[in-house]
Structure formats: structure tokens, C-alpha cells
Amino acid sequence: MPTLKFAVLPGDYIGPEVMTEALRVLAHVAQQEGLTLDYKIADVGGAGIDNHGKALPDSTVKLCEESDAILFGSVGGPKWEKLPPKDQPERAALLPLRKHFTLFANIRPGLLYPELSDASPIKTERIPQGIDIVCIRELTGGLYFGLPKATTTLPDGDIQSVDTMVYRKSEIERITKTAIDAARARKKKLCSIDKANVLETSVLWRKTVTEYVAKNAPEIELSHMYVDNAAMQLVRSPNQFDVFVTENMFGDILSDEMACVCGSLGMLSSASLGTGKNSLGLSFGLFEPAGGTAPDIAGKGIANPCAQILSVALMLRYSFGLEKTAARIENAVRKAVTSGTRTGDIAFGKPSVGTVAMTDAIIANL
Ligand code: NAD
């Protein structure tokens, strides 16, 4: 029987609440299918700062290195907001974790079931079929990591900050390959998003994507779009995209916009895959909900656990090769939420049930 060896990093505020539920679903599935779970839980983010003096404790990194995948909650919140920016949970935990494991590809499904079309801020008549698109975001390059990154006081007393946007051709090629794989598994349609009318990095981006697709995947229908137009098109008509690929900062912004048009942060999960393989020869990855720690609802028992549960499905698919099990979990979530069981959520308004009851409804559909 396969053993699933993974690290569990719940993080802060609603992180541990929804993680408990995701592990409950996984335990249920494991029992049904005879899978052995071998996971350890470790501190990260604010919990890392409080308990180890560091957002990404060495012991947490070691546990991740010894695992085949990372199941991540979310980090940060008001308790640590007064720390210097470089020590804050997101910057000091999530970014180094991505860098340490070269998690360069963020795959974020943008899915809104047709039955929940009313949850989108887009008029229902524009999306009668719901939304089904995929965002592929480059995750370890661009402005967030480029050097120099500094704030200095100039000789005239003024203060200047600089961030550097930098991309190598090889970085663009490897994310294009990920996007091609995703497009091949769907409608073979890929849109690359850049700002090639202004940015040098985007000129290289567009040229590299064009050449790479022409050489390696001529069957893929490739299009290009400027990021400002893409931001508009995502709201106007999201389903014109199937898979889109973009650099780090553009992807950060567009993926949140996508989450919004899909109705709910609490429903969307993401996979961050690296260059490394795990002990099974599959992708080592970090799997997490799209949203943050939702401090405003933490402790109230109303956080939507679906995104964390769907992150488990992504982990089973990408890091353990368990496609059928992943699809079973995704179907169970779909059945539970489309049959009227709705939990606390920005889009669904007043919750009909709480976090635990939502999970119970999902388990009942497994
Ligand atoms: P957020 O995503 O935590 O919350 C935005 C809104 O969405 C809130 O109203 C929240 O209640 C709601 N929401 C989010 N997830 C939900 C869920 N599962 N169920 C129901 N409602 C949900 O974003 P924010 O308020 O801007 O950030 C809060 C903290 O989270 C900040 O410290 C931020 O840095 C951090 N954050 C962490 C991550 C991460 O760990 N990957 C990502 C984003 C934000």
C-alpha cells in the first residue's frame, strides 16, 4: 500500500482550523482506499516566530526536506504586522520556502461551478456555464526576488527604494513547459500575459514563450495579451481564457482577480511545483489555499475549509500520482457545495453551516 509522507504546516489564524478539516477528509479517504498516512505537523509563519523566534524555523525546513510534499495552510496576521517587513510571516516564511525548494510554478485552478454562478460578481447571464480556467504563475523570479532590493537615503536627504525585475530565458522556458503541460491536458489553448510594450523582461518573455511553444508544442494555440488588457478581459469574459501563463507579480494580481470572479477565496486552492522530484519520482510541491489567514473570522468556526481540502486533492494528484483519489475529493466538495451546504465565505454571504459541518457534508459524499 502506498505511504503518503508529507509535511503539514498549518500556519496562523484560520490556517490550523481548516487544516484540521482537510486532514480529517484525508484520513477518511486513506481508510477507504488503504493508503498509509505518514505526516508530521510543524510551525510556520507567526507560529514559527512565537515558538521558535523565526517565521521559517530550521526544524520546519528539515521536515519539509524529508517529506514528499508540503501541505500548507496560510500565514500572517495583525499580531505580527508591526515587525519589520523582512521579518513578517509571508515574506520570511513563504517566499524563502518557495526559493529553498525552487517552487517556480504556481498552478491555480479558477473554478466556479455553474450551480454557484450567482456567487460571482459577474452577471450570471455572462457565465451560465460557471468558470473553468487555469492560471500558471511564475513564482521564483521577477520583482519579488530580483536584486538589488533596498531603501537608501540619498545625499540630498531624499529616500529612494528599488526593486529589480529580472528574468532569465531558462526561467521563462521552464514555466512555459509547465503551462504547455496544463494546456495539453485541457483545450490546448494558452494565453501568455506580459507588458512587452514597456518592459524589457516582457520582451524576452514574449519571444521565449513564442519560440518555445513553436518548437516544443506546435499543437498548442498560443496567444499573447498585455497585462492591463488581461485584467479587464478576466472580468469581462473570463472563459475566453483556458490556461494563461504570466510572470510573478502579474500572476499574483491576476490570480486574486480570478479568485474574485470565481466567487470565493475560500473555494480555490493552488499547487506550487518545483524542479525537484520526490522519493516517488513525482513532483515535489507545496499545496495551499488561495486565500490568507482571514483573521476577521478566525476562531468563529465559519471558515470555509474547501480550499484547504482541495489543496489535499492537488497534493494527491501532483506529488503522489493518485489522480482518481484526487478526483473523488473534488467531486465530493462539488456535491456538498452544490447541494446547498455553504459555509462562512466572502461570496456565499451568510453561512448555512460551520467549518466542521461543511467537512462532514464533504465526507458524506466520499
Ligand atoms: P485573506 O485572504 O486572509 O482574507 C480576505 C477576505 O476573505 C476576508 O474577509 C476573509 O474572511 C475572507 N476569506 C479568506 N479565506 C476564507 C475562507 N477560507 N473562508 C471564508 N472566508 C475567507 O486576506 P487578507 O485579509 O488580506 O490577509 C490576512 C492575512 O493573511 C495577512 O496577514 C496576509 O499577509 C496573509 N496572507 C497570507 C497568505 C498565505 O499564507 N499564502 C496569502 C494571502 C494573505
Short mmCIF file of C-alpha atoms and ligand atoms in Angstrom, two decimals:
data_model
loop_
_atom_site.label_atom_id
_atom_site.label_comp_id
_atom_site.label_asym_id
_atom_site.label_seq_id
_atom_site.Cartn_x
_atom_site.Cartn_y
_atom_site.Cartn_z
CA MET A 1 0.00 0.00 0.00
CA PRO A 2 1.36 3.48 -0.84
CA THR A 3 2.57 5.59 2.06
CA LEU A 4 1.95 9.32 1.81
CA LYS A 5 4.81 11.11 3.54
CA PHE A 6 4.23 14.83 3.78
CA ALA A 7 4.81 17.86 5.98
CA VAL A 8 1.84 19.73 7.40
CA LEU A 9 2.36 23.46 8.04
CA PRO A 10 -0.97 24.91 9.24
CA GLY A 11 0.27 28.47 9.94
CA ASP A 12 -1.87 31.10 11.62
CA TYR A 13 -5.45 32.19 12.42
CA ILE A 14 -7.82 30.08 10.25
CA GLY A 15 -4.84 28.06 8.95
CA PRO A 16 -5.00 25.41 11.72
CA GLU A 17 -8.84 25.40 11.66
CA VAL A 18 -9.14 24.47 8.01
CA MET A 19 -6.07 22.22 8.11
CA THR A 20 -7.69 20.06 10.80
CA GLU A 21 -10.66 19.55 8.48
CA ALA A 22 -8.51 18.79 5.44
CA LEU A 23 -6.64 16.13 7.42
CA ARG A 24 -9.95 14.67 8.54
CA VAL A 25 -11.05 14.28 4.91
CA LEU A 26 -7.70 12.74 4.02
CA ALA A 27 -7.89 10.29 6.93
CA HIS A 28 -11.33 9.21 5.72
CA VAL A 29 -10.13 8.68 2.14
CA ALA A 30 -6.99 6.89 3.34
CA GLN A 31 -9.09 4.47 5.36
CA GLN A 32 -11.40 3.81 2.40
CA GLU A 33 -8.55 3.22 -0.03
CA GLY A 34 -5.96 1.59 2.22
CA LEU A 35 -3.47 4.45 1.99
CA THR A 36 -0.98 4.91 4.83
CA LEU A 37 -0.51 8.47 6.06
CA ASP A 38 2.87 9.48 7.41
CA TYR A 39 2.79 13.18 8.20
CA LYS A 40 4.23 15.50 10.83
CA ILE A 41 2.95 18.94 11.77
CA ALA A 42 5.33 21.89 12.12
CA ASP A 43 5.18 25.61 12.92
CA VAL A 44 5.45 28.24 10.21
CA GLY A 45 4.73 31.96 9.92
CA GLY A 46 3.54 33.69 13.08
CA ALA A 47 3.51 30.35 14.90
CA GLY A 48 7.18 29.95 13.92
CA ILE A 49 8.01 33.43 15.26
CA ASP A 50 6.15 32.81 18.53
CA ASN A 51 7.52 29.35 19.21
CA HIS A 52 10.98 29.41 17.58
CA GLY A 53 11.79 33.10 17.06
CA LYS A 54 11.72 32.64 13.28
CA ALA A 55 8.94 32.53 10.66
CA LEU A 56 10.60 29.59 8.95
CA PRO A 57 12.26 27.53 11.69
CA ASP A 58 15.16 25.27 10.69
CA SER A 59 13.29 22.25 12.07
CA THR A 60 10.39 23.03 9.71
CA VAL A 61 12.69 23.23 6.69
CA LYS A 62 14.29 19.92 7.72
CA LEU A 63 10.88 18.24 8.00
CA CYS A 64 9.95 19.51 4.52
CA GLU A 65 13.24 18.22 3.11
CA GLU A 66 12.47 14.78 4.49
CA SER A 67 8.95 14.78 3.01
CA ASP A 68 7.48 14.10 -0.44
CA ALA A 69 5.19 17.15 -0.36
CA ILE A 70 4.16 20.12 1.80
CA LEU A 71 0.57 20.76 2.77
CA PHE A 72 0.47 24.43 3.71
CA GLY A 73 -2.22 26.49 5.45
CA SER A 74 -1.63 30.25 5.44
CA VAL A 75 0.50 32.66 7.43
CA GLY A 76 0.45 36.15 8.85
CA GLY A 77 -1.98 38.50 10.52
CA PRO A 78 -2.30 41.55 12.76
CA LYS A 79 -0.31 40.01 15.62
CA TRP A 80 2.94 40.25 13.60
CA GLU A 81 2.19 43.29 11.43
CA LYS A 82 4.42 45.60 13.48
CA LEU A 83 7.55 43.57 12.75
CA PRO A 84 9.95 44.94 10.15
CA PRO A 85 8.67 43.91 6.68
CA LYS A 86 11.55 41.48 6.10
CA ASP A 87 10.63 39.54 9.29
CA GLN A 88 6.90 39.34 8.63
CA PRO A 89 5.45 35.86 8.22
CA GLU A 90 4.66 35.90 4.48
CA ARG A 91 7.95 37.42 3.42
CA ALA A 92 10.06 35.50 5.94
CA ALA A 93 8.37 32.10 5.56
CA LEU A 94 6.54 31.60 2.30
CA LEU A 95 9.00 33.34 -0.02
CA PRO A 96 12.10 31.56 1.38
CA LEU A 97 10.24 28.24 1.29
CA ARG A 98 9.48 28.77 -2.41
CA LYS A 99 13.08 29.75 -3.04
CA HIS A 100 14.57 26.89 -0.99
CA PHE A 101 12.66 24.24 -2.93
CA THR A 102 12.75 26.17 -6.25
CA LEU A 103 8.96 26.09 -6.37
CA PHE A 104 8.87 28.07 -9.59
CA ALA A 105 5.44 27.12 -10.94
CA ASN A 106 2.20 28.07 -9.29
CA ILE A 107 -0.82 26.31 -10.76
CA ARG A 108 -4.08 27.84 -9.67
CA PRO A 109 -7.36 26.48 -10.97
CA GLY A 110 -10.08 29.14 -11.29
CA LEU A 111 -13.22 27.13 -10.92
CA LEU A 112 -16.78 28.23 -10.30
CA TYR A 113 -19.41 25.50 -10.52
CA PRO A 114 -22.35 26.53 -12.76
CA GLU A 115 -24.73 25.95 -9.83
CA LEU A 116 -22.89 28.69 -7.91
CA SER A 117 -22.70 31.24 -10.73
CA ASP A 118 -24.57 33.72 -8.56
CA ALA A 119 -21.55 33.79 -6.22
CA SER A 120 -19.52 35.63 -8.85
CA PRO A 121 -19.61 39.43 -9.05
CA ILE A 122 -20.01 38.90 -12.81
CA LYS A 123 -23.61 38.83 -14.04
CA THR A 124 -24.87 35.23 -14.12
CA GLU A 125 -26.05 35.54 -17.74
CA ARG A 126 -22.43 36.16 -18.77
CA ILE A 127 -21.19 32.93 -17.17
CA PRO A 128 -24.08 30.44 -17.41
CA GLN A 129 -21.57 27.60 -17.55
CA GLY A 130 -19.69 28.84 -14.48
CA ILE A 131 -15.94 29.46 -14.84
CA ASP A 132 -13.21 26.95 -15.57
CA ILE A 133 -9.78 28.41 -16.28
CA VAL A 134 -6.22 27.85 -15.02
CA CYS A 135 -3.62 30.44 -14.03
CA ILE A 136 0.05 29.45 -14.24
CA ARG A 137 2.19 31.97 -12.37
CA GLU A 138 5.99 32.08 -12.35
CA LEU A 139 6.86 32.08 -8.68
CA THR A 140 10.56 32.50 -8.01
CA GLY A 141 11.66 35.26 -10.38
CA GLY A 142 10.74 38.82 -11.27
CA LEU A 143 10.27 41.74 -8.91
CA TYR A 144 9.76 39.75 -5.72
CA PHE A 145 13.22 38.20 -5.79
CA GLY A 146 15.34 40.40 -8.09
CA LEU A 147 18.33 42.23 -6.59
CA PRO A 148 19.05 44.99 -5.72
CA LYS A 149 16.08 45.39 -3.42
CA ALA A 150 16.75 48.18 -0.98
CA THR A 151 15.80 51.52 0.51
CA THR A 152 18.51 54.14 0.79
CA THR A 153 18.78 57.76 1.89
CA LEU A 154 20.23 59.86 -0.91
CA PRO A 155 22.88 62.59 -0.42
CA ASP A 156 20.17 65.27 -0.79
CA GLY A 157 18.21 63.67 2.08
CA ASP A 158 15.50 62.18 -0.12
CA ILE A 159 14.69 58.49 0.32
CA GLN A 160 14.74 56.04 -2.58
CA SER A 161 13.57 52.43 -2.83
CA VAL A 162 14.36 49.99 -5.56
CA ASP A 163 13.01 46.58 -6.57
CA THR A 164 14.51 44.80 -9.54
CA MET A 165 12.60 42.90 -12.18
CA VAL A 166 14.81 40.26 -13.67
CA TYR A 167 14.16 37.12 -15.75
CA ARG A 168 16.40 34.61 -17.45
CA LYS A 169 15.43 32.83 -20.64
CA SER A 170 15.78 29.47 -18.84
CA GLU A 171 13.30 30.57 -16.16
CA ILE A 172 10.78 31.55 -18.82
CA GLU A 173 11.27 28.27 -20.67
CA ARG A 174 10.62 26.08 -17.65
CA ILE A 175 7.38 27.89 -16.72
CA THR A 176 6.30 27.71 -20.37
CA LYS A 177 6.79 23.95 -20.23
CA THR A 178 4.51 23.76 -17.16
CA ALA A 179 1.91 25.86 -18.99
CA ILE A 180 2.12 23.63 -22.07
CA ASP A 181 1.55 20.53 -19.92
CA ALA A 182 -1.52 22.16 -18.37
CA ALA A 183 -2.84 23.29 -21.77
CA ARG A 184 -2.30 19.82 -23.25
CA ALA A 185 -4.46 18.29 -20.52
CA ARG A 186 -7.26 20.74 -21.39
CA LYS A 187 -8.29 22.61 -24.58
CA LYS A 188 -4.74 23.07 -25.93
CA LYS A 189 -5.18 26.84 -25.69
CA LEU A 190 -2.59 29.02 -23.98
CA CYS A 191 -2.52 32.77 -23.44
CA SER A 192 0.76 34.36 -22.35
CA ILE A 193 0.36 37.64 -20.47
CA ASP A 194 3.08 40.31 -20.34
CA LYS A 195 3.78 44.01 -20.72
CA ALA A 196 6.04 43.76 -23.77
CA ASN A 197 5.17 47.28 -24.89
CA VAL A 198 7.02 48.68 -21.85
CA LEU A 199 9.20 46.13 -20.06
CA GLU A 200 12.46 44.56 -21.26
CA THR A 201 11.73 41.41 -19.26
CA SER A 202 8.39 41.13 -21.05
CA VAL A 203 10.05 41.43 -24.47
CA LEU A 204 12.25 38.47 -23.55
CA TRP A 205 9.22 36.71 -22.05
CA ARG A 206 7.14 37.02 -25.23
CA LYS A 207 9.99 35.99 -27.55
CA THR A 208 10.91 32.99 -25.40
CA VAL A 209 7.34 31.73 -24.99
CA THR A 210 6.70 32.10 -28.71
CA GLU A 211 9.84 30.21 -29.71
CA TYR A 212 9.46 27.53 -27.05
CA VAL A 213 5.85 26.73 -27.95
CA ALA A 214 6.62 26.75 -31.70
CA LYS A 215 9.48 24.31 -31.17
CA ASN A 216 8.04 22.02 -28.49
CA ALA A 217 4.26 22.20 -28.75
CA PRO A 218 3.11 23.42 -32.17
CA GLU A 219 -0.30 21.86 -31.49
CA ILE A 220 -0.94 24.47 -28.76
CA GLU A 221 -2.89 27.55 -29.86
CA LEU A 222 -0.80 30.36 -28.37
CA SER A 223 -1.95 33.95 -27.94
CA HIS A 224 -0.42 36.97 -26.19
CA MET A 225 -2.08 39.71 -24.20
CA TYR A 226 -0.87 42.80 -22.35
CA VAL A 227 -1.48 42.55 -18.61
CA ASP A 228 -3.68 45.65 -18.39
CA ASN A 229 -5.97 44.24 -21.06
CA ALA A 230 -5.90 40.82 -19.39
CA ALA A 231 -7.07 42.36 -16.12
CA MET A 232 -10.03 43.80 -17.99
CA GLN A 233 -10.78 40.67 -20.03
CA LEU A 234 -10.80 38.49 -16.91
CA VAL A 235 -13.75 40.46 -15.61
CA ARG A 236 -15.45 40.98 -18.97
CA SER A 237 -15.35 37.40 -20.16
CA PRO A 238 -13.22 35.02 -18.07
CA ASN A 239 -13.95 31.88 -20.09
CA GLN A 240 -12.20 33.31 -23.17
CA PHE A 241 -9.08 32.05 -21.35
CA ASP A 242 -8.38 28.40 -20.84
CA VAL A 243 -4.82 28.33 -19.48
CA PHE A 244 -2.90 31.56 -19.03
CA VAL A 245 0.74 31.93 -18.05
CA THR A 246 2.41 35.01 -16.65
CA GLU A 247 5.32 36.31 -14.58
CA ASN A 248 5.39 36.56 -10.79
CA MET A 249 3.83 39.94 -9.94
CA PHE A 250 1.31 39.95 -12.78
CA GLY A 251 0.30 36.44 -11.71
CA ASP A 252 -0.04 37.49 -8.09
CA ILE A 253 -2.52 40.19 -9.03
CA LEU A 254 -4.38 38.36 -11.81
CA SER A 255 -4.78 35.18 -9.77
CA ASP A 256 -6.50 37.13 -6.98
CA GLU A 257 -8.71 38.83 -9.54
CA MET A 258 -9.51 35.39 -10.92
CA ALA A 259 -10.34 34.20 -7.39
CA CYS A 260 -12.73 37.10 -7.02
CA VAL A 261 -14.56 36.49 -10.31
CA CYS A 262 -14.77 32.83 -9.33
CA GLY A 263 -16.81 33.98 -6.37
CA SER A 264 -14.74 32.94 -3.44
CA LEU A 265 -11.27 32.76 -1.98
CA GLY A 266 -12.48 30.01 0.28
CA MET A 267 -13.02 27.65 -2.66
CA LEU A 268 -9.71 27.97 -4.52
CA SER A 269 -6.55 26.02 -4.00
CA SER A 270 -3.13 26.07 -5.61
CA ALA A 271 -0.14 23.87 -6.31
CA SER A 272 3.42 25.21 -6.36
CA LEU A 273 5.71 22.77 -8.10
CA GLY A 274 9.47 22.75 -8.18
CA THR A 275 12.26 21.41 -10.31
CA GLY A 276 12.86 18.66 -7.75
CA LYS A 277 11.36 15.18 -7.71
CA ASN A 278 10.24 13.50 -4.50
CA SER A 279 11.19 9.99 -3.38
CA LEU A 280 8.44 8.59 -5.64
CA GLY A 281 9.94 10.29 -8.70
CA LEU A 282 6.98 12.69 -8.86
CA SER A 283 6.86 16.48 -8.45
CA PHE A 284 7.78 17.79 -5.03
CA GLY A 285 5.28 20.54 -4.35
CA LEU A 286 3.63 22.86 -1.86
CA PHE A 287 -0.16 22.84 -1.80
CA GLU A 288 -2.17 25.63 -0.22
CA PRO A 289 -5.43 27.57 -0.30
CA ALA A 290 -5.53 30.72 -2.41
CA GLY A 291 -6.67 32.89 0.49
CA GLY A 292 -4.85 34.15 3.54
CA THR A 293 -5.36 33.67 7.26
CA ALA A 294 -8.70 35.53 7.41
CA PRO A 295 -8.12 36.99 10.91
CA ASP A 296 -11.57 38.61 10.78
CA ILE A 297 -13.31 35.24 11.04
CA ALA A 298 -10.66 33.18 12.87
CA GLY A 299 -11.96 31.25 15.87
CA LYS A 300 -15.59 31.63 14.86
CA GLY A 301 -15.90 28.20 13.27
CA ILE A 302 -17.17 29.59 9.98
CA ALA A 303 -14.07 29.50 7.75
CA ASN A 304 -14.65 27.66 4.51
CA PRO A 305 -12.44 24.53 4.58
CA CYS A 306 -12.99 23.72 0.87
CA ALA A 307 -9.83 25.42 -0.45
CA GLN A 308 -7.67 23.52 2.04
CA ILE A 309 -9.44 20.26 1.24
CA LEU A 310 -8.99 20.88 -2.50
CA SER A 311 -5.28 21.51 -1.80
CA VAL A 312 -5.15 17.95 -0.47
CA ALA A 313 -6.61 16.79 -3.80
CA LEU A 314 -3.90 18.69 -5.70
CA MET A 315 -1.23 17.13 -3.49
CA LEU A 316 -2.56 13.64 -4.18
CA ARG A 317 -2.60 14.38 -7.94
CA TYR A 318 0.79 16.03 -8.41
CA SER A 319 3.03 14.62 -5.66
CA PHE A 320 1.53 11.14 -5.18
CA GLY A 321 0.10 10.37 -8.63
CA LEU A 322 -3.30 9.50 -7.12
CA GLU A 323 -5.48 11.06 -9.82
CA LYS A 324 -8.61 9.03 -9.04
CA THR A 325 -8.46 9.79 -5.33
CA ALA A 326 -7.92 13.48 -6.08
CA ALA A 327 -10.96 13.50 -8.39
CA ARG A 328 -13.07 11.76 -5.73
CA ILE A 329 -12.31 14.52 -3.24
CA GLU A 330 -13.01 17.22 -5.83
CA ASN A 331 -16.34 15.60 -6.69
CA ALA A 332 -17.29 15.30 -3.03
CA VAL A 333 -16.60 19.03 -2.50
CA ARG A 334 -18.61 19.86 -5.58
CA LYS A 335 -21.56 17.71 -4.49
CA ALA A 336 -21.53 19.15 -0.97
CA VAL A 337 -21.47 22.82 -2.00
CA THR A 338 -23.87 22.50 -4.93
CA SER A 339 -26.40 20.66 -2.80
CA GLY A 340 -26.80 23.74 -0.67
CA THR A 341 -24.25 23.21 2.09
CA ARG A 342 -22.49 26.53 2.33
CA THR A 343 -20.15 27.77 4.94
CA GLY A 344 -18.83 31.17 6.03
CA ASP A 345 -17.45 32.76 2.96
CA ILE A 346 -16.95 36.12 1.37
CA ALA A 347 -19.03 35.20 -1.62
CA PHE A 348 -21.69 32.96 -0.20
CA GLY A 349 -22.77 35.53 2.33
CA LYS A 350 -24.46 34.24 5.43
CA PRO A 351 -23.22 30.75 6.24
CA SER A 352 -25.71 27.94 6.44
CA VAL A 353 -23.26 25.70 8.27
CA GLY A 354 -19.91 25.99 10.01
CA THR A 355 -16.45 24.67 9.13
CA VAL A 356 -16.91 21.27 10.76
CA ALA A 357 -20.39 20.65 9.34
CA MET A 358 -19.14 21.60 5.87
CA THR A 359 -16.43 18.97 6.17
CA ASP A 360 -18.95 16.42 7.40
CA ALA A 361 -21.03 17.09 4.27
CA ILE A 362 -17.97 16.53 2.08
CA ILE A 363 -17.08 13.30 3.88
CA ALA A 364 -20.66 12.11 3.46
CA ASN A 365 -20.20 12.44 -0.30
CA LEU A 366 -16.98 10.39 -0.41
P1 NAD B 1 -7.48 36.90 3.38
O1 NAD B 1 -7.45 36.04 2.19
O2 NAD B 1 -6.99 36.30 4.65
O3 NAD B 1 -8.96 37.43 3.65
C1 NAD B 1 -9.68 38.21 2.70
C2 NAD B 1 -11.17 38.03 2.94
O4 NAD B 1 -11.54 36.73 2.52
C3 NAD B 1 -11.56 38.13 4.41
O5 NAD B 1 -12.81 38.75 4.52
C4 NAD B 1 -11.66 36.70 4.86
O6 NAD B 1 -12.56 36.50 5.92
C5 NAD B 1 -12.13 36.01 3.58
N1 NAD B 1 -11.66 34.61 3.49
C6 NAD B 1 -10.42 34.20 3.13
N2 NAD B 1 -10.36 32.86 3.22
C7 NAD B 1 -11.58 32.44 3.64
C8 NAD B 1 -12.13 31.17 3.95
N3 NAD B 1 -11.41 30.04 3.84
N4 NAD B 1 -13.41 31.10 4.35
C9 NAD B 1 -14.15 32.21 4.45
N5 NAD B 1 -13.69 33.44 4.18
C10 NAD B 1 -12.40 33.56 3.79
O7 NAD B 1 -6.64 38.21 3.04
P2 NAD B 1 -6.18 39.42 3.96
O8 NAD B 1 -7.26 39.76 4.94
O9 NAD B 1 -5.67 40.43 3.03
O10 NAD B 1 -4.91 38.86 4.74
C11 NAD B 1 -4.95 38.36 6.08
C12 NAD B 1 -3.57 37.84 6.42
O11 NAD B 1 -3.26 36.71 5.59
C13 NAD B 1 -2.45 38.86 6.16
O12 NAD B 1 -1.52 38.78 7.20
C14 NAD B 1 -1.84 38.42 4.87
O13 NAD B 1 -0.48 38.76 4.79
C15 NAD B 1 -1.99 36.90 4.99
N6 NAD B 1 -1.98 36.18 3.70
C16 NAD B 1 -1.32 35.01 3.69
C17 NAD B 1 -1.30 34.27 2.53
C18 NAD B 1 -0.56 32.98 2.52
O14 NAD B 1 -0.17 32.49 3.56
N7 NAD B 1 -0.38 32.35 1.38
C19 NAD B 1 -1.98 34.71 1.38
C20 NAD B 1 -2.70 35.91 1.46
C21 NAD B 1 -2.69 36.65 2.64
#
